Amino acid sequence: MVRASVPVNPEKASKTKVRAAKRSKKAWRKTDSSDVDAFLEDKRLEERLGKPFSERTDDELFQVDTAPAKKSVPLSVAEKKRKAFLPPKCFEILEPDSAVPDPITKRNRVRTKAERQDRIAKSKEEQRKKLGLRKRKEIDSIKQKRAHRWQKKKEARKDLFKVNPWIDENDLFNGNGKWLETDTKRHNLTKTGKVLETVKTPASVQVKPSILPPLPKPHPGTSYNPTLEDHNRLLQSVAEKEMRKTKKEIELAREVSKYRIMEPKQIEEEWMDEMMQGLEKDENNEDESSSNESSELRSVNKPVTRDRKKKASQRQRKKEHERKQRETRKKKLEKRRLADLDRVKSYSKLIDQALEIEQAKQVKLQKRKAIRDKVLTKRLSKNKFVAPAPVFSQREDITGNLRTITPVGNIAAQVLSNLQKRNMIEVTQRQLKSKKAKKKNTKTFKKRSHVLPTK
Amino acid sequence: MGKRKKKFTEGEATEYISRNVALKKLQLNLKQFRTLCILKGIYPREPKERKRAQGGKGGIKTLYAKKDIQFLLHEPNIWKLWEGQALNKKKIKAKHAGNFEHLRVLTKNKPRLKMDHIIKERYPTFIDALSDLDDCLTMCFFYATLPKFSKVPRAIVNLARRLTLEFQHAVIASRSLRKAFISVKGFYFQAEIKGQTITWIVPHQFTFNPASKLEADFGTMSTFVQFYINLLGFVNFKLFHQLNLVYPPKLNFVSVTKTEKSLVDPETYIMERVAALNTPLMRAGPAPVDDDVELDQFPDGDDPEEAERVKKEFEQVAKLKTLFNGLKVFLNREVPREPLVFILRCFGAEVSWDKTTFVGATFSEDDETITHQIVDRPSVEKKFISRYYVQPQWVFDCVNRRELIPTDQYLIGAELPAHLSPFVSSTSTTRYVPPEERALHDPTVMLNRGEDSDEISSAEEEDEDDESENNSDSENEEGDENEMEQEQISHAGNEKLDNEALTEEERKEKLRQEKKAEMAVAAGKVPRFNPYDKFRSNKEEQSLIEKMIPRKKQYLYNLMMKRRQERASKVRNFARKRELIEKEEKIKRKVQKKIERKKSVAAMMAE
């Protein structure tokens, strides 16, 4: 590489030199000093990087080959590894390459701890190391390092499963409580006087709250390439469900629409009207009320007349008739009672039969209820379980090709809702904090230091 | 007067405890309580009489059995949760003090929950654990695909991925996969391990689209997955040991150069190869002998048909286990690699892929010994004659039909036949099932049909060829019959003549013969039943039974029977239609054949 000498600008060279007095700054501005600048720049560069090539001797520039060129030896693995960690070659240009020496020849440097150490102390330390004596601090640090290493190793292996919980399968119930803490065991011993090592597992832990399968069988219509009939059947079932749902909604809306929904203003007006009853009203209303007063008062019920009143003899006869009827009825009852005494046996038999039937019915009912309990979704919390939307693909999404498949449904959501369906977790409503709500709940204030002084 | 009893001090009211009370009793916050319940398998309960159980309070509260909560109190992990609470307070303090170094240390020292005893508690035997693996596998396979986000720690995702791979290796080694189905939701798999059917879904690749917060509660799910991961880990451990495989998985033999090994972290190197699923794992001992050897024969069992069915099923499964033995399959890069490698390896195929798509490819596309290449694009530039180019559905259909089906319908670019679900229960009679669909459940149906139709057609053709010969034969037969008649007539005439000319001795002899004949014991004949009689008597019985139906239920019964008949007639109609169509087609084919034959004959003559 040849370092640039003084650049000669042909344009500027051709220009005639402006001859003027160089007394003031203004005059100097007009004079062309670029050549001087370039020369100085060149000098500075030379200072930084050394002499230009043109001024160097041959010995400085060239070298006589005395040894044969080395054959390129493939790097060893260790070398390769070492090189892999070196900074890449492309970044070399970013490194400083100045030949300028440090302008401060005697720069103050903080000496290292070893340099600062006293000569005697140094020799003592050396002797101590020679004898293999260690300070408490050193011993501790070695211990800590070892512990740390061990901990790291353990953590790395923590996700490995090295225990077989089912080693002794016969030991179904005895082994499951041996994990009690020593504190608990001691407590048990002092309180009960017995070495209690086990806690009885409640039976409910091993019994599932529902007999429904965890993964329902896939509908044949959900195949990525279904038959037309299967897909139609799926769509039909989905449509039926949707229709049932909308029907219910419509019914509900119809029922609700029967009731008046009043606005607050309306309610207030009505209340006012109610409270004002019997009080004086506006003049217009007064006229109406006066007109009402003038009309005749009319009763709602028919007027009572004496035309159809029964005579005393008629009443007497009726009374007699009723008395006679009562008597015959009583006699009959008495007779039947006597007869029933003979039939006690058959009656008791009838009662037994009825009881038996009732009992059988109860047993049947209970059985049915037990099955229902195991199948139905129970109400475990305030929120009701809502079955998730059915998963299906539209006809146009089915390409019959695995590459261009359009996946539908969220597997995780499906599993979770199935867990809810099987009574394993309660149905919860997600509490989503909107940005607005968040803002409402947080108090904001400015720091004292940030508050501007007000006059 | 006795002392007045206080309300809600006994009975149902004391059996239950509301969630808030439980929280106070256990001194946990809601999140920790939920975690503990999920881990220990404690579920909320629904009481018989809610108001009584809630101590007279209305509304609906989440209730737990009191005994369950007492049981939770004995859980040693609860100490760790309490430690966690204290730690949280310290963390908050460190955070606000700006002491981030301390905060880092605290976060690192978060107490870990131990779960091996919980698993033993909830699943006392290995079989119990296997029977409850459906949810666990589905969730783990789903989590293995997730990216990292706040509710899903990276460690869980990594572990889920590793454990699912291990499980797949165990299924491959034990050859226990039975069914596979491509649904729009994902790939359904069903395996049978130790007599337990385990079903799980593997999501389609690259289907994760960030679910909205309302759709899935990742906080709760992560707690479940935390437990499931432990369960799956222990199940894998046991499975590997039963199969005599080394656990954690190691590879038998890997051909790697020294430099390659030194440049990659050795653990990662093995993990990547294990994830490839196409190399067998190292065994700790000889492969265990199949525990399901020959079935015992019970000649006088109570249900011979059932026994026969079981035997057939057993034989089919035995055949299924070696379905793809000897196949060498190459997967094109557009094919979903993992599920296909898993299925193919489960039935004994050798699998490889383009080495740039995933590590662990064992042979390249140029290998001439490849028997099948699985392709999912309309055309391929370079084709080899020595192999079949089939679409991925072929693999799934083969497994579900339990036989190697011909590839002609599944070749590259072909329009595929419908992919039927193997999870449908046995064919119902309430609707018409076309033979193609029936063939899925009973592969012999289609085969028999094909052979029959071929035989019939060939036989008919022969018939036609020999028509002239037959004609001459029939004439001969007629002649024979005439002769027979004449003989019979002559025989009858002879008897009459004999009776007149008989001597005494001969008469005696005859009498003796007759008596002897009376004494003789003839070989018994099996009485023949008229099937129609049986049918008639059955029908009579049926009508008698019908008369016993109470009037109240008569309408329902009649309706039921009517519907049943309608369905049956529908099925019959469809079957008849199909028959007619097939007949027409056969005739058409025959005509076509005849024309062709004539043409060829004409061509021969011309030559």
mmCIF file of N, CA and C in Angstrom, chain A residues 163-202:
data_model
loop_
_atom_site.group_PDB
_atom_site.id
_atom_site.type_symbol
_atom_site.label_atom_id
_atom_site.label_comp_id
_atom_site.label_asym_id
_atom_site.label_seq_id
_atom_site.Cartn_x
_atom_site.Cartn_y
_atom_site.Cartn_z
ATOM 1 N N VAL A 163 -37.189 -42.767 40.446
ATOM 2 C CA VAL A 163 -37.896 -43.566 41.449
ATOM 3 C C VAL A 163 -39.059 -44.294 40.778
ATOM 4 N N ASN A 164 -39.292 -45.491 41.255
ATOM 5 C CA ASN A 164 -40.455 -46.215 40.780
ATOM 6 C C ASN A 164 -41.458 -46.269 41.918
ATOM 7 N N PRO A 165 -42.500 -45.440 41.839
ATOM 8 C CA PRO A 165 -43.443 -45.424 42.957
ATOM 9 C C PRO A 165 -44.201 -46.739 43.112
ATOM 10 N N TRP A 166 -44.174 -47.569 42.081
ATOM 11 C CA TRP A 166 -44.953 -48.815 42.155
ATOM 12 C C TRP A 166 -44.052 -50.031 42.375
ATOM 13 N N ILE A 167 -42.950 -49.806 43.128
ATOM 14 C CA ILE A 167 -42.027 -50.915 43.334
ATOM 15 C C ILE A 167 -42.736 -52.071 44.023
ATOM 16 N N ASP A 168 -43.423 -51.762 45.105
ATOM 17 C CA ASP A 168 -44.122 -52.820 45.810
ATOM 18 C C ASP A 168 -45.620 -52.588 45.637
ATOM 19 N N GLU A 169 -46.160 -53.265 44.635
ATOM 20 C CA GLU A 169 -47.564 -53.003 44.323
ATOM 21 C C GLU A 169 -48.507 -53.610 45.356
ATOM 22 N N ASN A 170 -48.018 -54.554 46.112
ATOM 23 C CA ASN A 170 -48.891 -55.164 47.119
ATOM 24 C C ASN A 170 -49.113 -54.227 48.296
ATOM 25 N N ASP A 171 -48.116 -53.348 48.465
ATOM 26 C CA ASP A 171 -48.182 -52.418 49.579
ATOM 27 C C ASP A 171 -49.034 -51.229 49.165
ATOM 28 N N LEU A 172 -50.343 -51.469 49.086
ATOM 29 C CA LEU A 172 -51.212 -50.454 48.505
ATOM 30 C C LEU A 172 -51.434 -49.289 49.455
ATOM 31 N N PHE A 173 -51.647 -49.589 50.689
ATOM 32 C CA PHE A 173 -52.091 -48.524 51.577
ATOM 33 C C PHE A 173 -51.108 -48.204 52.693
ATOM 34 N N ASN A 174 -50.212 -49.109 52.952
ATOM 35 C CA ASN A 174 -49.329 -48.873 54.080
ATOM 36 C C ASN A 174 -48.212 -47.900 53.740
ATOM 37 N N GLY A 175 -47.756 -48.015 52.527
ATOM 38 C CA GLY A 175 -46.593 -47.209 52.165
ATOM 39 C C GLY A 175 -46.898 -45.766 51.908
ATOM 40 N N ASN A 176 -48.176 -45.438 51.729
ATOM 41 C CA ASN A 176 -48.464 -44.109 51.218
ATOM 42 C C ASN A 176 -48.424 -43.017 52.275
ATOM 43 N N GLY A 177 -48.164 -43.367 53.520
ATOM 44 C CA GLY A 177 -48.143 -42.314 54.518
ATOM 45 C C GLY A 177 -46.782 -42.122 55.136
ATOM 46 N N LYS A 178 -45.797 -42.833 54.627
ATOM 47 C CA LYS A 178 -44.497 -42.830 55.299
ATOM 48 C C LYS A 178 -43.722 -41.540 55.044
ATOM 49 N N TRP A 179 -44.387 -40.607 54.409
ATOM 50 C CA TRP A 179 -43.697 -39.363 54.078
ATOM 51 C C TRP A 179 -43.907 -38.295 55.127
ATOM 52 N N LEU A 180 -44.521 -38.650 56.227
ATOM 53 C CA LEU A 180 -44.803 -37.616 57.236
ATOM 54 C C LEU A 180 -43.511 -36.987 57.739
ATOM 55 N N GLU A 181 -43.583 -35.685 57.994
ATOM 56 C CA GLU A 181 -42.420 -34.965 58.492
ATOM 57 C C GLU A 181 -42.094 -35.433 59.913
ATOM 58 N N THR A 182 -40.839 -35.290 60.284
ATOM 59 C CA THR A 182 -40.445 -35.748 61.625
ATOM 60 C C THR A 182 -41.179 -34.951 62.701
ATOM 61 N N ASP A 183 -41.398 -33.655 62.400
ATOM 62 C CA ASP A 183 -42.133 -32.828 63.358
ATOM 63 C C ASP A 183 -43.522 -33.392 63.615
ATOM 64 N N THR A 184 -44.161 -33.754 62.536
ATOM 65 C CA THR A 184 -45.516 -34.293 62.637
ATOM 66 C C THR A 184 -45.513 -35.597 63.421
ATOM 67 N N LYS A 185 -44.500 -36.414 63.138
ATOM 68 C CA LYS A 185 -44.421 -37.699 63.831
ATOM 69 C C LYS A 185 -44.251 -37.472 65.341
ATOM 70 N N ARG A 186 -43.394 -36.511 65.663
ATOM 71 C CA ARG A 186 -43.157 -36.214 67.072
ATOM 72 C C ARG A 186 -44.447 -35.725 67.723
ATOM 73 N N HIS A 187 -45.113 -34.853 67.003
ATOM 74 C CA HIS A 187 -46.382 -34.324 67.506
ATOM 75 C C HIS A 187 -47.365 -35.464 67.779
ATOM 76 N N ASN A 188 -47.462 -36.355 66.815
ATOM 77 C CA ASN A 188 -48.371 -37.491 66.961
ATOM 78 C C ASN A 188 -48.023 -38.312 68.185
ATOM 79 N N LEU A 189 -46.714 -38.493 68.359
ATOM 80 C CA LEU A 189 -46.254 -39.328 69.473
ATOM 81 C C LEU A 189 -46.611 -38.678 70.822
ATOM 82 N N THR A 190 -46.392 -37.369 70.913
ATOM 83 C CA THR A 190 -46.653 -36.709 72.198
ATOM 84 C C THR A 190 -48.151 -36.601 72.466
ATOM 85 N N LYS A 191 -48.934 -36.411 71.434
ATOM 86 C CA LYS A 191 -50.366 -36.189 71.644
ATOM 87 C C LYS A 191 -51.137 -37.495 71.815
ATOM 88 N N THR A 192 -50.752 -38.495 71.042
ATOM 89 C CA THR A 192 -51.545 -39.720 71.062
ATOM 90 C C THR A 192 -50.838 -40.883 71.742
ATOM 91 N N GLY A 193 -49.543 -40.710 71.935
ATOM 92 C CA GLY A 193 -48.797 -41.805 72.538
ATOM 93 C C GLY A 193 -48.540 -42.940 71.581
ATOM 94 N N LYS A 194 -48.796 -42.737 70.285
ATOM 95 C CA LYS A 194 -48.559 -43.796 69.292
ATOM 96 C C LYS A 194 -47.660 -43.250 68.181
ATOM 97 N N VAL A 195 -46.911 -44.173 67.577
ATOM 98 C CA VAL A 195 -46.095 -43.760 66.425
ATOM 99 C C VAL A 195 -46.998 -43.841 65.195
ATOM 100 N N LEU A 196 -47.583 -42.730 64.832
ATOM 101 C CA LEU A 196 -48.475 -42.725 63.669
ATOM 102 C C LEU A 196 -47.676 -42.309 62.450
ATOM 103 N N GLU A 197 -47.493 -43.231 61.565
ATOM 104 C CA GLU A 197 -46.716 -42.906 60.369
ATOM 105 C C GLU A 197 -47.589 -42.722 59.156
ATOM 106 N N THR A 198 -48.838 -43.091 59.267
ATOM 107 C CA THR A 198 -49.698 -43.055 58.091
ATOM 108 C C THR A 198 -50.892 -42.154 58.312
ATOM 109 N N VAL A 199 -51.343 -41.594 57.215
ATOM 110 C CA VAL A 199 -52.607 -40.886 57.212
ATOM 111 C C VAL A 199 -53.485 -41.628 56.239
ATOM 112 N N LYS A 200 -54.651 -41.959 56.666
ATOM 113 C CA LYS A 200 -55.511 -42.757 55.789
ATOM 114 C C LYS A 200 -55.966 -41.901 54.605
ATOM 115 N N THR A 201 -55.759 -42.420 53.416
ATOM 116 C CA THR A 201 -56.205 -41.705 52.235
ATOM 117 C C THR A 201 -57.708 -41.863 52.123
ATOM 118 N N PRO A 202 -58.454 -40.755 52.027
ATOM 119 C CA PRO A 202 -59.894 -40.931 51.849
ATOM 120 C C PRO A 202 -60.193 -41.643 50.525
#
